[in-house]
Amino acid sequence: MTDAELMNAAQKARENSYSPYSHFRVGAALLTKSGKLYTGCNIENAAYPAGNCAERTAIFKAVSEGEREFEALAIVGGKEGETSEFCAPCGICRQVIAEFCQKDFKILLGNPKTFKAYTLEALLPLSFTDKDL
Ligand code: THU
């Protein structure tokens, strides 16, 4: 699967965003090393902290299905009714990514037409991981 195809999958996952409170819609697509695809969207809740980000939805879906080895993650987000431009993952999602992925893990940000690849190391330098325990 190409980076552009992964971005397209994230864009499609964004269509399922349940975000009646923030009206900010996010989709994520996670590619496993074995070539499987897991997607996710943000899922909000009337009790705000109970909501979940798109990235963690995708990661938790994959891990709960037995996946632990990941190749890349694409994230597409933006305000409802607007074309997604650029949505960086929140700090909690970066930490969850760091639990399962190496420093050189690829994270694609932007939209299917214009996107850029970042490493996990670039987005979460000096991270705290199991190696610190
Ligand atoms: N959100 C995500 O799903 N991923 C991000 O990377 C940033 C924020 C969601 C959480 C909440 O539902 C909405 O976007 C506004 O913060």
PDB file of C-alpha atoms and ligand atoms in Angstrom:
ATOM      1  CA  MET A   1       0.000   0.000   0.000  1.00  0.00           C
ATOM      2  CA  THR A   2       1.353   3.439  -0.941  1.00  0.00           C
ATOM      3  CA  ASP A   3       1.468   6.444   1.370  1.00  0.00           C
ATOM      4  CA  ALA A   4      -1.222   8.113  -0.758  1.00  0.00           C
ATOM      5  CA  GLU A   5      -3.484   5.071  -0.405  1.00  0.00           C
ATOM      6  CA  LEU A   6      -2.987   5.129   3.357  1.00  0.00           C
ATOM      7  CA  MET A   7      -3.933   8.817   3.429  1.00  0.00           C
ATOM      8  CA  ASN A   8      -7.040   8.005   1.387  1.00  0.00           C
ATOM      9  CA  ALA A   9      -8.004   5.321   3.898  1.00  0.00           C
ATOM     10  CA  ALA A  10      -7.642   7.865   6.725  1.00  0.00           C
ATOM     11  CA  GLN A  11      -9.786  10.341   4.801  1.00  0.00           C
ATOM     12  CA  LYS A  12     -12.463   7.667   4.354  1.00  0.00           C
ATOM     13  CA  ALA A  13     -12.325   6.734   8.047  1.00  0.00           C
ATOM     14  CA  ARG A  14     -12.900  10.404   8.860  1.00  0.00           C
ATOM     15  CA  GLU A  15     -16.384  10.066   7.355  1.00  0.00           C
ATOM     16  CA  ASN A  16     -17.388   7.999  10.399  1.00  0.00           C
ATOM     17  CA  SER A  17     -16.173  10.594  12.898  1.00  0.00           C
ATOM     18  CA  TYR A  18     -18.639  11.023  15.760  1.00  0.00           C
ATOM     19  CA  SER A  19     -17.880  14.566  16.827  1.00  0.00           C
ATOM     20  CA  PRO A  20     -21.122  16.393  17.689  1.00  0.00           C
ATOM     21  CA  TYR A  21     -19.396  18.501  20.369  1.00  0.00           C
ATOM     22  CA  SER A  22     -16.165  19.741  18.786  1.00  0.00           C
ATOM     23  CA  HIS A  23     -17.262  19.440  15.141  1.00  0.00           C
ATOM     24  CA  PHE A  24     -13.669  18.490  14.484  1.00  0.00           C
ATOM     25  CA  ARG A  25     -13.515  15.330  12.418  1.00  0.00           C
ATOM     26  CA  VAL A  26     -10.497  13.031  12.388  1.00  0.00           C
ATOM     27  CA  GLY A  27      -9.699   9.774  10.624  1.00  0.00           C
ATOM     28  CA  ALA A  28      -6.667   7.525  10.977  1.00  0.00           C
ATOM     29  CA  ALA A  29      -5.354   4.548   9.038  1.00  0.00           C
ATOM     30  CA  LEU A  30      -2.805   2.173  10.509  1.00  0.00           C
ATOM     31  CA  LEU A  31      -0.828  -0.236   8.337  1.00  0.00           C
ATOM     32  CA  THR A  32       0.630  -3.337   9.976  1.00  0.00           C
ATOM     33  CA  LYS A  33       3.967  -4.830   8.944  1.00  0.00           C
ATOM     34  CA  SER A  34       1.993  -7.806   7.616  1.00  0.00           C
ATOM     35  CA  GLY A  35       0.077  -5.471   5.302  1.00  0.00           C
ATOM     36  CA  LYS A  36      -3.257  -5.305   7.148  1.00  0.00           C
ATOM     37  CA  LEU A  37      -5.139  -2.063   7.504  1.00  0.00           C
ATOM     38  CA  TYR A  38      -6.935  -0.808  10.625  1.00  0.00           C
ATOM     39  CA  THR A  39      -8.828   2.454  10.545  1.00  0.00           C
ATOM     40  CA  GLY A  40     -10.306   4.657  13.236  1.00  0.00           C
ATOM     41  CA  CYS A  41     -12.155   7.898  13.823  1.00  0.00           C
ATOM     42  CA  ASN A  42     -12.628  10.170  16.800  1.00  0.00           C
ATOM     43  CA  ILE A  43     -15.596   9.186  18.949  1.00  0.00           C
ATOM     44  CA  GLU A  44     -16.810  11.881  21.335  1.00  0.00           C
ATOM     45  CA  ASN A  45     -19.054  11.649  24.370  1.00  0.00           C
ATOM     46  CA  ALA A  46     -21.396  13.977  26.277  1.00  0.00           C
ATOM     47  CA  ALA A  47     -19.014  13.398  29.186  1.00  0.00           C
ATOM     48  CA  TYR A  48     -16.138  14.964  27.244  1.00  0.00           C
ATOM     49  CA  PRO A  49     -13.115  13.049  28.661  1.00  0.00           C
ATOM     50  CA  ALA A  50     -14.768   9.763  27.693  1.00  0.00           C
ATOM     51  CA  GLY A  51     -14.150  10.516  24.027  1.00  0.00           C
ATOM     52  CA  ASN A  52     -11.402   8.870  22.027  1.00  0.00           C
ATOM     53  CA  CYS A  53      -9.096  10.143  19.294  1.00  0.00           C
ATOM     54  CA  ALA A  54      -9.021   8.602  15.812  1.00  0.00           C
ATOM     55  CA  GLU A  55      -5.431   7.410  16.185  1.00  0.00           C
ATOM     56  CA  ARG A  56      -6.081   5.529  19.406  1.00  0.00           C
ATOM     57  CA  THR A  57      -9.258   4.022  17.981  1.00  0.00           C
ATOM     58  CA  ALA A  58      -7.198   2.564  15.112  1.00  0.00           C
ATOM     59  CA  ILE A  59      -4.337   1.400  17.355  1.00  0.00           C
ATOM     60  CA  PHE A  60      -6.639  -0.163  19.945  1.00  0.00           C
ATOM     61  CA  LYS A  61      -8.616  -1.939  17.232  1.00  0.00           C
ATOM     62  CA  ALA A  62      -5.398  -3.406  15.834  1.00  0.00           C
ATOM     63  CA  VAL A  63      -3.850  -4.389  19.168  1.00  0.00           C
ATOM     64  CA  SER A  64      -7.109  -5.958  20.309  1.00  0.00           C
ATOM     65  CA  GLU A  65      -6.995  -8.117  17.177  1.00  0.00           C
ATOM     66  CA  GLY A  66      -3.503  -9.337  18.077  1.00  0.00           C
ATOM     67  CA  GLU A  67      -1.417  -6.928  15.993  1.00  0.00           C
ATOM     68  CA  ARG A  68       1.760  -5.484  17.500  1.00  0.00           C
ATOM     69  CA  GLU A  69       3.980  -4.662  14.515  1.00  0.00           C
ATOM     70  CA  PHE A  70       3.198  -1.472  12.652  1.00  0.00           C
ATOM     71  CA  GLU A  71       4.541   0.099   9.480  1.00  0.00           C
ATOM     72  CA  ALA A  72       2.878   3.500   9.211  1.00  0.00           C
ATOM     73  CA  LEU A  73      -0.005   5.669  10.409  1.00  0.00           C
ATOM     74  CA  ALA A  74      -1.890   8.276   8.381  1.00  0.00           C
ATOM     75  CA  ILE A  75      -3.951  11.003  10.041  1.00  0.00           C
ATOM     76  CA  VAL A  76      -6.483  13.267   8.351  1.00  0.00           C
ATOM     77  CA  GLY A  77      -8.454  15.828  10.322  1.00  0.00           C
ATOM     78  CA  GLY A  78     -10.092  19.202  10.294  1.00  0.00           C
ATOM     79  CA  LYS A  79     -13.174  21.192  11.107  1.00  0.00           C
ATOM     80  CA  GLU A  80     -16.513  19.794   9.980  1.00  0.00           C
ATOM     81  CA  GLY A  81     -17.447  20.994   6.502  1.00  0.00           C
ATOM     82  CA  GLU A  82     -13.890  21.941   5.650  1.00  0.00           C
ATOM     83  CA  THR A  83     -11.306  20.043   3.693  1.00  0.00           C
ATOM     84  CA  SER A  84      -8.779  18.546   6.001  1.00  0.00           C
ATOM     85  CA  GLU A  85      -5.504  20.435   5.950  1.00  0.00           C
ATOM     86  CA  PHE A  86      -3.198  19.274   8.670  1.00  0.00           C
ATOM     87  CA  CYS A  87      -3.942  17.547  11.938  1.00  0.00           C
ATOM     88  CA  ALA A  88      -1.100  16.643  14.264  1.00  0.00           C
ATOM     89  CA  PRO A  89      -1.679  13.863  16.800  1.00  0.00           C
ATOM     90  CA  CYS A  90      -2.289  14.877  20.412  1.00  0.00           C
ATOM     91  CA  GLY A  91       0.232  14.090  23.126  1.00  0.00           C
ATOM     92  CA  ILE A  92      -1.663  11.106  24.485  1.00  0.00           C
ATOM     93  CA  CYS A  93      -1.827   9.535  21.017  1.00  0.00           C
ATOM     94  CA  ARG A  94       1.897  10.130  20.501  1.00  0.00           C
ATOM     95  CA  GLN A  95       2.564   8.308  23.759  1.00  0.00           C
ATOM     96  CA  VAL A  96       0.319   5.390  22.738  1.00  0.00           C
ATOM     97  CA  ILE A  97       2.079   5.189  19.361  1.00  0.00           C
ATOM     98  CA  ALA A  98       5.422   5.107  21.223  1.00  0.00           C
ATOM     99  CA  GLU A  99       4.257   2.066  23.189  1.00  0.00           C
ATOM    100  CA  PHE A 100       4.130  -0.053  20.040  1.00  0.00           C
ATOM    101  CA  CYS A 101       6.342   1.653  17.463  1.00  0.00           C
ATOM    102  CA  GLN A 102      10.028   2.379  17.017  1.00  0.00           C
ATOM    103  CA  LYS A 103      11.552   5.837  16.681  1.00  0.00           C
ATOM    104  CA  ASP A 104      11.654   5.583  12.881  1.00  0.00           C
ATOM    105  CA  PHE A 105       7.935   4.726  12.625  1.00  0.00           C
ATOM    106  CA  LYS A 106       6.315   6.710   9.797  1.00  0.00           C
ATOM    107  CA  ILE A 107       3.463   9.112  10.507  1.00  0.00           C
ATOM    108  CA  LEU A 108       1.766  10.800   7.543  1.00  0.00           C
ATOM    109  CA  LEU A 109       0.089  14.159   8.137  1.00  0.00           C
ATOM    110  CA  GLY A 110      -1.914  16.359   5.805  1.00  0.00           C
ATOM    111  CA  ASN A 111      -4.507  15.341   3.264  1.00  0.00           C
ATOM    112  CA  PRO A 112      -4.422  12.821   0.400  1.00  0.00           C
ATOM    113  CA  LYS A 113      -3.241  15.498  -2.036  1.00  0.00           C
ATOM    114  CA  THR A 114      -0.612  17.193   0.130  1.00  0.00           C
ATOM    115  CA  PHE A 115       0.982  15.312   2.956  1.00  0.00           C
ATOM    116  CA  LYS A 116       4.312  14.904   4.658  1.00  0.00           C
ATOM    117  CA  ALA A 117       5.971  11.979   6.419  1.00  0.00           C
ATOM    118  CA  TYR A 118       7.338  12.410   9.929  1.00  0.00           C
ATOM    119  CA  THR A 119       9.106   9.967  12.203  1.00  0.00           C
ATOM    120  CA  LEU A 120       7.781   9.218  15.664  1.00  0.00           C
ATOM    121  CA  GLU A 121      11.108  10.535  16.963  1.00  0.00           C
ATOM    122  CA  ALA A 122      10.414  13.919  15.354  1.00  0.00           C
ATOM    123  CA  LEU A 123       6.941  14.118  16.919  1.00  0.00           C
ATOM    124  CA  LEU A 124       7.870  12.738  20.332  1.00  0.00           C
ATOM    125  CA  PRO A 125      11.523  13.357  21.156  1.00  0.00           C
ATOM    126  CA  LEU A 126      12.917  12.209  24.506  1.00  0.00           C
ATOM    127  CA  SER A 127       9.972   9.879  24.956  1.00  0.00           C
ATOM    128  CA  PHE A 128       9.322   7.807  28.068  1.00  0.00           C
ATOM    129  CA  THR A 129       9.026   4.121  27.179  1.00  0.00           C
ATOM    130  CA  ASP A 130       9.377   0.666  28.703  1.00  0.00           C
ATOM    131  CA  LYS A 131      13.156   1.054  28.371  1.00  0.00           C
ATOM    132  CA  ASP A 132      13.020   3.705  31.093  1.00  0.00           C
ATOM    133  CA  LEU A 133      11.337   1.439  33.645  1.00  0.00           C
TER     134      LEU A 133
HETATM  135  N1  THU B   1      -8.683  14.501  17.838  1.00  0.00           N
HETATM  136  C1  THU B   1      -8.298  13.341  17.246  1.00  0.00           C
HETATM  137  O1  THU B   1      -9.095  12.422  17.052  1.00  0.00           O
HETATM  138  N2  THU B   1      -7.012  13.217  16.872  1.00  0.00           N
HETATM  139  C2  THU B   1      -6.094  14.215  16.920  1.00  0.00           C
HETATM  140  O2  THU B   1      -4.981  14.021  16.486  1.00  0.00           O
HETATM  141  C3  THU B   1      -6.449  15.516  17.493  1.00  0.00           C
HETATM  142  C4  THU B   1      -7.784  15.590  18.129  1.00  0.00           C
HETATM  143  C5  THU B   1     -10.094  14.658  18.191  1.00  0.00           C
HETATM  144  C6  THU B   1     -10.412  14.626  19.650  1.00  0.00           C
HETATM  145  C7  THU B   1     -11.717  15.385  19.671  1.00  0.00           C
HETATM  146  O3  THU B   1     -12.774  14.498  19.339  1.00  0.00           O
HETATM  147  C8  THU B   1     -11.583  16.385  18.547  1.00  0.00           C
HETATM  148  O4  THU B   1     -10.555  15.896  17.713  1.00  0.00           O
HETATM  149  C9  THU B   1     -11.255  17.790  19.004  1.00  0.00           C
HETATM  150  O5  THU B   1     -10.178  17.800  19.867  1.00  0.00           O
END
